[in-house]
Tab-separated table of C-alpha atoms and ligand atoms in Angstrom:
chain	number	residue	atom	x	y	z
A	1	UNK	CA	0.000	0.000	0.000
A	2	UNK	CA	1.346	3.470	-0.952
A	3	UNK	CA	2.083	5.783	1.971
A	4	UNK	CA	1.547	9.551	1.610
A	5	UNK	CA	2.494	12.346	4.022
A	6	UNK	CA	2.953	16.118	4.014
A	7	UNK	CA	6.577	17.168	3.480
A	8	UNK	CA	6.982	18.280	7.106
A	9	UNK	CA	6.034	14.837	8.422
A	10	UNK	CA	9.551	13.368	8.347
A	11	UNK	CA	10.924	16.283	10.371
A	12	UNK	CA	8.893	15.295	13.424
A	13	UNK	CA	10.934	14.175	16.461
A	14	UNK	CA	9.514	13.636	19.935
A	15	UNK	CA	11.391	15.862	22.396
A	16	UNK	CA	10.579	13.521	25.296
A	17	UNK	CA	11.471	14.884	28.701
A	18	UNK	CA	11.751	18.452	27.371
A	19	UNK	CA	8.083	18.397	26.352
A	20	UNK	CA	5.770	20.913	28.015
A	21	UNK	CA	2.562	18.937	27.330
A	22	UNK	CA	3.836	15.401	27.686
A	23	UNK	CA	1.409	12.888	26.207
A	24	UNK	CA	2.098	10.531	29.159
A	25	UNK	CA	0.273	12.992	31.451
A	26	UNK	CA	-3.482	13.449	31.576
A	27	UNK	CA	-4.448	11.027	28.780
A	28	UNK	CA	-6.050	7.618	29.037
A	29	UNK	CA	-3.339	5.316	27.635
A	30	UNK	CA	-4.747	2.239	25.900
A	31	UNK	CA	-2.878	-1.062	25.931
A	32	UNK	CA	-3.465	-2.969	22.675
A	33	UNK	CA	-3.915	-6.756	22.637
A	34	UNK	CA	-0.444	-7.544	21.213
A	35	UNK	CA	1.282	-5.529	23.924
A	36	UNK	CA	-0.998	-6.968	26.582
A	37	UNK	CA	0.074	-10.472	25.504
A	38	UNK	CA	3.741	-9.484	25.746
A	39	UNK	CA	3.133	-8.201	29.290
A	40	UNK	CA	1.353	-11.466	30.222
A	41	UNK	CA	4.459	-13.422	29.247
A	42	UNK	CA	6.885	-11.212	31.163
A	43	UNK	CA	8.254	-12.983	34.238
A	44	UNK	CA	9.724	-11.705	37.506
A	45	UNK	CA	9.060	-8.638	39.589
A	46	UNK	CA	9.045	-6.340	36.539
A	47	UNK	CA	6.356	-8.391	34.785
A	48	UNK	CA	4.247	-8.335	37.942
A	49	UNK	CA	4.724	-4.574	38.372
A	50	UNK	CA	3.600	-3.905	34.790
A	51	UNK	CA	0.537	-6.140	35.101
A	52	UNK	CA	-0.403	-4.340	38.327
A	53	UNK	CA	-0.282	-1.034	36.456
A	54	UNK	CA	-3.049	-2.048	34.051
A	55	UNK	CA	-6.778	-1.747	34.535
A	56	UNK	CA	-9.639	-2.788	32.297
A	57	UNK	CA	-13.012	-1.248	31.561
A	58	UNK	CA	-15.600	-1.438	28.784
A	59	UNK	CA	-13.123	0.279	26.425
A	60	UNK	CA	-10.358	-2.321	26.937
A	61	UNK	CA	-7.068	-2.259	28.881
A	62	UNK	CA	-5.337	0.956	29.956
A	63	UNK	CA	-2.296	2.023	31.959
A	64	UNK	CA	-3.141	3.488	35.362
A	65	UNK	CA	-2.497	7.169	35.967
A	66	UNK	CA	-0.861	8.194	39.268
A	67	UNK	CA	-0.375	11.555	41.043
A	68	UNK	CA	-0.819	14.481	38.709
A	69	UNK	CA	-2.442	12.108	36.206
A	70	UNK	CA	1.015	10.837	35.234
A	71	UNK	CA	1.350	7.440	33.560
A	72	UNK	CA	2.407	4.829	36.121
A	73	UNK	CA	5.614	4.299	34.107
A	74	UNK	CA	6.604	7.944	33.674
A	75	UNK	CA	9.644	8.612	35.884
A	76	UNK	CA	10.194	11.817	37.827
A	77	UNK	CA	12.610	12.963	35.097
A	78	UNK	CA	9.794	12.510	32.514
A	79	UNK	CA	11.442	9.517	30.856
A	80	UNK	CA	9.509	6.303	30.243
A	81	UNK	CA	10.690	3.438	32.466
A	82	UNK	CA	9.243	0.829	30.062
A	83	UNK	CA	11.472	2.102	27.222
A	84	UNK	CA	14.487	2.324	29.502
A	85	UNK	CA	14.044	-1.134	31.064
A	86	UNK	CA	12.550	-3.088	28.143
A	87	UNK	CA	12.969	-1.104	24.913
A	88	UNK	CA	10.555	0.682	22.609
A	89	UNK	CA	9.024	-2.546	21.266
A	90	UNK	CA	7.494	-3.166	24.709
A	91	UNK	CA	5.457	0.026	24.980
A	92	UNK	CA	1.798	0.121	23.871
A	93	UNK	CA	1.181	0.852	20.196
A	94	UNK	CA	-0.482	4.185	21.012
A	95	UNK	CA	2.712	5.381	22.751
A	96	UNK	CA	4.858	4.367	19.750
A	97	UNK	CA	2.532	6.015	17.255
A	98	UNK	CA	1.489	9.235	19.038
A	99	UNK	CA	1.001	11.865	17.598
A	100	UNK	CA	0.655	10.189	14.191
A	101	UNK	CA	-2.718	9.613	12.590
A	102	UNK	CA	-3.412	7.276	9.688
A	103	UNK	CA	-6.247	7.421	7.174
A	104	UNK	CA	-6.236	4.038	5.493
A	105	UNK	CA	-8.111	3.312	2.257
A	106	UNK	CA	-7.792	0.719	-0.446
A	107	UNK	CA	-4.347	1.135	-1.973
A	108	UNK	CA	-3.506	4.366	-0.139
A	109	UNK	CA	-2.575	5.291	3.398
A	110	UNK	CA	-2.294	8.959	4.370
A	111	UNK	CA	-0.284	9.677	7.493
A	112	UNK	CA	0.298	12.889	9.395
A	113	UNK	CA	1.157	14.222	12.823
A	114	UNK	CA	-1.619	15.696	14.973
A	115	UNK	CA	-1.818	19.079	16.652
A	116	UNK	CA	-2.328	17.514	20.101
A	117	UNK	CA	1.469	17.221	20.375
A	118	UNK	CA	3.107	20.636	20.909
A	119	UNK	CA	6.176	19.689	18.865
A	120	UNK	CA	3.994	18.590	15.948
A	121	UNK	CA	1.868	21.731	16.346
A	122	UNK	CA	4.980	23.930	15.899
A	123	UNK	CA	5.892	21.977	12.781
A	124	UNK	CA	2.381	22.159	11.332
A	125	UNK	CA	1.781	25.853	12.016
A	126	UNK	CA	5.118	26.828	10.443
A	127	UNK	CA	4.640	24.681	7.308
A	128	UNK	CA	4.059	26.269	3.910
A	129	UNK	CA	3.678	23.114	1.810
A	130	UNK	CA	0.653	21.047	2.802
A	131	UNK	CA	0.290	18.683	-0.151
A	132	UNK	CA	0.847	14.974	0.647
A	133	UNK	CA	3.734	13.261	-1.197
A	134	UNK	CA	4.400	9.551	-1.563
A	135	UNK	CA	7.007	8.653	1.064
A	136	UNK	CA	7.108	4.868	0.758
A	137	UNK	CA	5.023	1.758	1.286
A	138	UNK	CA	3.221	0.398	4.317
A	139	UNK	CA	1.745	-3.027	5.007
A	140	UNK	CA	-1.773	-2.573	6.365
A	141	UNK	CA	-4.399	-5.196	5.646
A	142	UNK	CA	-7.597	-3.635	6.981
A	143	UNK	CA	-8.587	-0.829	4.622
A	144	UNK	CA	-11.846	0.775	3.694
A	145	UNK	CA	-12.793	0.191	0.065
A	146	UNK	CA	-13.869	3.537	-1.267
A	147	UNK	CA	-12.076	3.870	-4.638
A	148	UNK	CA	-13.505	6.753	-6.630
A	149	UNK	CA	-14.482	8.868	-3.595
A	150	UNK	CA	-10.872	8.719	-2.497
A	151	UNK	CA	-9.686	10.001	-5.881
A	152	UNK	CA	-12.210	12.829	-5.796
A	153	UNK	CA	-11.164	13.962	-2.302
A	154	UNK	CA	-7.453	13.702	-3.054
A	155	UNK	CA	-7.881	15.621	-6.320
A	156	UNK	CA	-9.862	18.277	-4.452
A	157	UNK	CA	-7.237	18.693	-1.733
A	158	UNK	CA	-4.467	18.898	-4.372
A	159	UNK	CA	-6.446	21.620	-6.163
A	160	UNK	CA	-6.884	23.588	-2.908
A	161	UNK	CA	-3.129	23.331	-2.147
A	162	UNK	CA	-2.191	24.445	-5.678
A	163	UNK	CA	-4.695	27.279	-5.700
A	164	UNK	CA	-3.492	28.485	-2.282
A	165	UNK	CA	0.094	28.826	-3.552
A	166	UNK	CA	-0.962	31.546	-6.002
A	167	UNK	CA	-3.983	33.138	-4.364
A	168	UNK	CA	-4.733	35.158	-1.235
A	169	UNK	CA	-5.918	33.389	1.899
A	170	UNK	CA	-9.384	34.895	1.457
A	171	UNK	CA	-9.651	33.564	-2.118
A	172	UNK	CA	-8.300	30.166	-1.062
A	173	UNK	CA	-10.950	29.717	1.637
A	174	UNK	CA	-13.667	30.813	-0.810
A	175	UNK	CA	-12.288	28.421	-3.457
A	176	UNK	CA	-12.133	25.508	-0.998
A	177	UNK	CA	-15.602	26.185	0.357
A	178	UNK	CA	-17.213	26.660	-3.050
A	179	UNK	CA	-15.746	23.485	-4.563
A	180	UNK	CA	-16.545	21.401	-1.478
A	181	UNK	CA	-20.159	22.594	-1.654
A	182	UNK	CA	-20.602	22.302	-5.401
A	183	UNK	CA	-18.033	20.310	-7.400
A	184	UNK	CA	-16.837	17.792	-4.830
A	185	UNK	CA	-20.365	17.166	-3.538
A	186	UNK	CA	-21.486	16.372	-7.117
A	187	UNK	CA	-18.497	14.111	-7.713
A	188	UNK	CA	-19.092	12.255	-4.443
A	189	UNK	CA	-22.751	11.824	-5.313
A	190	UNK	CA	-21.735	10.379	-8.703
A	191	UNK	CA	-19.307	8.011	-7.006
A	192	UNK	CA	-22.020	6.783	-4.647
A	193	UNK	CA	-24.699	6.312	-7.288
A	194	UNK	CA	-22.627	5.068	-10.261
A	195	UNK	CA	-20.333	2.156	-9.548
A	196	UNK	CA	-18.464	2.972	-12.791
A	197	UNK	CA	-17.800	6.627	-11.810
A	198	UNK	CA	-14.465	7.729	-13.205
A	199	UNK	CA	-11.691	6.835	-10.808
A	200	UNK	CA	-9.289	9.179	-12.568
A	201	UNK	CA	-10.776	12.432	-11.325
A	202	UNK	CA	-8.013	15.066	-11.383
A	203	UNK	CA	-7.490	18.518	-9.928
A	204	UNK	CA	-8.676	19.943	-13.297
A	205	UNK	CA	-12.250	19.232	-12.146
A	206	UNK	CA	-11.893	22.182	-9.744
A	207	UNK	CA	-11.820	25.270	-11.896
A	208	UNK	CA	-9.898	28.255	-10.455
A	209	UNK	CA	-12.508	30.783	-11.562
A	210	UNK	CA	-15.663	28.982	-10.430
A	211	UNK	CA	-15.905	30.579	-6.986
A	212	UNK	CA	-17.806	33.829	-6.701
A	213	UNK	CA	-16.816	35.650	-3.534
A	214	UNK	CA	-19.961	37.795	-3.563
A	215	UNK	CA	-21.864	34.681	-2.441
A	216	UNK	CA	-20.077	34.909	0.896
A	217	UNK	CA	-21.938	37.742	2.547
A	218	UNK	CA	-21.512	38.241	6.264
A	219	UNK	CA	-24.624	37.708	8.335
A	220	UNK	CA	-25.131	38.877	11.889
A	221	UNK	CA	-25.013	36.117	14.477
A	222	UNK	CA	-22.852	33.729	12.416
A	223	UNK	CA	-20.105	33.656	15.036
A	224	UNK	CA	-22.644	32.711	17.699
A	225	UNK	CA	-23.903	29.829	15.528
A	226	UNK	CA	-20.308	28.706	14.955
A	227	UNK	CA	-19.628	28.811	18.703
A	228	UNK	CA	-22.728	26.696	19.278
A	229	UNK	CA	-21.082	23.884	17.281
A	230	UNK	CA	-18.675	23.435	20.165
A	231	UNK	CA	-21.165	23.591	23.009
A	232	UNK	CA	-22.092	20.262	24.553
A	233	UNK	CA	-18.851	18.579	23.437
A	234	UNK	CA	-16.898	16.479	25.878
A	235	UNK	CA	-13.743	18.510	26.517
A	236	UNK	CA	-10.747	17.511	28.626
A	237	UNK	CA	-10.107	20.827	30.390
A	238	UNK	CA	-12.853	22.342	32.471
A	239	UNK	CA	-13.751	25.821	31.231
A	240	UNK	CA	-12.179	25.251	27.799
A	241	UNK	CA	-15.544	25.169	26.028
A	242	UNK	CA	-16.551	28.566	27.449
A	243	UNK	CA	-13.162	30.111	26.572
A	244	UNK	CA	-13.444	28.762	23.033
A	245	UNK	CA	-16.955	30.115	22.484
A	246	UNK	CA	-15.935	33.515	23.863
A	247	UNK	CA	-12.922	33.617	21.547
A	248	UNK	CA	-15.042	32.821	18.482
A	249	UNK	CA	-17.293	35.790	19.215
A	250	UNK	CA	-14.330	37.969	20.254
A	251	UNK	CA	-12.960	38.060	16.680
A	252	UNK	CA	-16.316	39.202	15.388
A	253	UNK	CA	-16.528	42.002	17.968
A	254	UNK	CA	-12.939	43.190	17.580
A	255	UNK	CA	-13.187	44.000	13.851
A	256	UNK	CA	-10.102	45.959	12.872
A	257	UNK	CA	-7.886	44.533	15.644
A	258	UNK	CA	-8.737	40.996	14.569
A	259	UNK	CA	-8.070	41.801	10.904
A	260	UNK	CA	-4.601	43.072	11.751
A	261	UNK	CA	-3.808	39.984	13.816
A	262	UNK	CA	-5.114	37.592	11.166
A	263	UNK	CA	-3.173	39.451	8.438
A	264	UNK	CA	0.032	39.073	10.472
A	265	UNK	CA	-0.535	35.356	11.036
A	266	UNK	CA	-2.152	34.360	7.754
A	267	UNK	CA	0.545	31.714	7.189
A	268	UNK	CA	-0.449	29.974	10.434
A	269	UNK	CA	-4.150	30.242	9.547
A	270	UNK	CA	-3.485	28.702	6.149
A	271	UNK	CA	-1.374	25.875	7.613
A	272	UNK	CA	-4.085	25.046	10.169
A	273	UNK	CA	-6.879	25.252	7.571
A	274	UNK	CA	-5.072	22.783	5.281
A	275	UNK	CA	-4.155	20.500	8.200
A	276	UNK	CA	-7.806	20.117	9.259
A	277	UNK	CA	-8.891	19.387	5.676
A	278	UNK	CA	-6.107	16.833	5.159
A	279	UNK	CA	-6.866	15.065	8.392
A	280	UNK	CA	-10.671	14.976	8.241
A	281	UNK	CA	-11.796	15.343	4.639
A	282	UNK	CA	-12.533	11.826	3.487
A	283	UNK	CA	-13.997	10.416	6.684
A	284	UNK	CA	-15.954	13.622	7.149
A	285	UNK	CA	-17.123	13.702	3.529
A	286	UNK	CA	-18.587	10.240	3.879
A	287	UNK	CA	-19.925	11.150	7.344
A	288	UNK	CA	-21.394	14.665	7.347
A	289	UNK	CA	-20.481	16.040	3.906
A	290	UNK	CA	-17.334	17.605	2.425
A	291	UNK	CA	-18.749	21.093	2.830
A	292	UNK	CA	-19.109	20.553	6.592
A	293	UNK	CA	-15.411	19.598	6.790
A	294	UNK	CA	-14.372	22.855	5.131
A	295	UNK	CA	-16.521	24.842	7.567
A	296	UNK	CA	-14.975	22.855	10.426
A	297	UNK	CA	-11.466	23.573	9.068
A	298	UNK	CA	-12.128	27.311	8.658
A	299	UNK	CA	-13.862	27.682	12.032
A	300	UNK	CA	-11.147	25.667	13.818
A	301	UNK	CA	-8.288	27.703	12.308
A	302	UNK	CA	-10.201	30.904	13.110
A	303	UNK	CA	-10.893	29.775	16.701
A	304	UNK	CA	-7.235	28.973	17.330
A	305	UNK	CA	-6.084	32.385	16.085
A	306	UNK	CA	-8.815	34.156	18.078
A	307	UNK	CA	-7.807	32.250	21.216
A	308	UNK	CA	-4.172	33.218	20.624
A	309	UNK	CA	-5.026	36.876	20.090
A	310	UNK	CA	-7.156	36.957	23.200
A	311	UNK	CA	-4.778	35.031	25.492
A	312	UNK	CA	-1.446	36.306	24.148
A	313	UNK	CA	-0.206	32.700	24.036
A	314	UNK	CA	1.472	31.276	20.937
A	315	UNK	CA	-0.663	29.945	18.076
A	316	UNK	CA	0.979	26.492	18.252
A	317	UNK	CA	0.177	26.287	21.993
A	318	UNK	CA	-3.437	27.230	21.363
A	319	UNK	CA	-3.600	24.707	18.517
A	320	UNK	CA	-2.432	21.965	20.886
A	321	UNK	CA	-5.057	22.880	23.479
A	322	UNK	CA	-7.747	22.976	20.783
A	323	UNK	CA	-6.767	19.574	19.473
A	324	UNK	CA	-6.551	18.007	22.954
A	325	UNK	CA	-9.995	19.329	23.843
A	326	UNK	CA	-11.887	19.074	20.577
A	327	UNK	CA	-10.172	17.094	17.861
A	328	UNK	CA	-8.906	14.180	19.972
A	329	UNK	CA	-12.389	12.675	19.944
A	330	UNK	CA	-13.996	11.285	16.780
A	331	UNK	CA	-17.346	11.711	18.529
A	332	UNK	CA	-16.674	15.445	18.943
A	333	UNK	CA	-15.684	15.867	15.295
A	334	UNK	CA	-18.724	13.913	14.030
A	335	UNK	CA	-21.015	15.978	16.251
A	336	UNK	CA	-19.558	19.263	14.877
A	337	UNK	CA	-19.890	18.082	11.268
A	338	UNK	CA	-23.480	16.955	11.721
A	339	UNK	CA	-24.462	20.225	13.436
A	340	UNK	CA	-22.643	22.322	10.796
A	341	UNK	CA	-24.820	20.713	8.122
A	342	UNK	CA	-28.090	20.684	10.050
A	343	UNK	CA	-27.813	24.281	11.246
A	344	UNK	CA	-26.369	25.763	8.056
A	345	UNK	CA	-23.582	27.581	9.855
A	346	UNK	CA	-22.007	30.265	7.638
A	347	UNK	CA	-18.355	31.358	7.471
A	348	UNK	CA	-18.970	34.929	6.269
A	349	UNK	CA	-17.779	36.193	9.677
A	350	UNK	CA	-14.391	34.571	9.061
A	351	UNK	CA	-14.072	35.811	5.485
A	352	UNK	CA	-14.882	39.299	6.717
A	353	UNK	CA	-11.830	39.128	8.987
A	354	UNK	CA	-9.601	37.590	6.323
A	355	UNK	CA	-10.463	40.267	3.809
A	356	UNK	CA	-9.359	43.686	5.098
A	357	UNK	CA	-12.460	45.527	3.930
A	358	UNK	CA	-16.155	45.559	4.789
A	359	UNK	CA	-17.485	44.760	1.367
A	360	UNK	CA	-17.409	40.980	1.420
B	1	SF4	S1	3.437	15.280	23.245
B	1	SF4	FE1	4.781	14.996	21.424
B	1	SF4	S2	6.826	15.812	21.982
B	1	SF4	FE2	5.580	15.593	23.871
B	1	SF4	S3	6.192	13.596	24.714
B	1	SF4	FE3	4.347	13.241	23.442
B	1	SF4	S4	5.077	12.785	21.336
B	1	SF4	FE4	6.808	13.639	22.526
């Protein structure tokens, strides 16, 4: 199976004990069946100690968390005692793979690093090339068979990346939104209804001049509707949901100040926008619709920048908090996508900030 990744992917290195948001603290750490079997076979005091550190619930086996919600095997110096005593092959799969995500389809696997890791977040927010390239092969047997839909989504994302290299951020968001709503939706419908739909859909299907920015008028109350997408989600940090909703409305209220901030950090906005599309497009397109994914990507990038402007913290730090609270859960993402479709949430309030004039 061909493996694709954005060009920044291979630069990722875990910084281990230097990490400020260590993934061995505060997360439920699953123990997969293969690792559990290895632990069952381990003899002596060490084997017993590891088995004692595992608990089971309806979701499977997990490593216990101790004081400060630290993994039972995280030493005081923030190094992992399992790696030190047994080697990396003896840690659970989730620990080896974090913060990577894989989208696996027939013949193609797309991999990336997720914003929930602060080191990955720095890499992602400073990237300027978002297109996935083939980086090798991977042996994965369980894959979803989706053929033509995959080609359509990959062609769409390639077209958005190419368009964004030549166009302004405002025009790129309009282009992405328009083609998700119109062209890609039609192509996906064709793929679902005609088993012989062309599997060789290319980026040419997404014409650069099709989008009409006058369709994207700003309507009062859009920011409030966008904020409502995030209410009732299960978030990790108490109070995060309220802070997020406030920040979404803050950008709308601040007008000129927000425009200046967004103009200064348009590279970060663009990197985040593309990251969310790359990570969620195909699953989301089959789930809640491609157009909902683009709204999610635009609103998420906007929220992160608004949070950063309001708090004075770095954009990468805010992106990590956003991902840990919102994106970590597939249930959260599905709920946002479904609501975005059902409640027809608009993104005119974001485009108004991205375009430094009032006439959009
Ligand atoms: S969050 Fe990222 S950098 Fe930090 S310990 Fe985990 S993988 Fe390493």
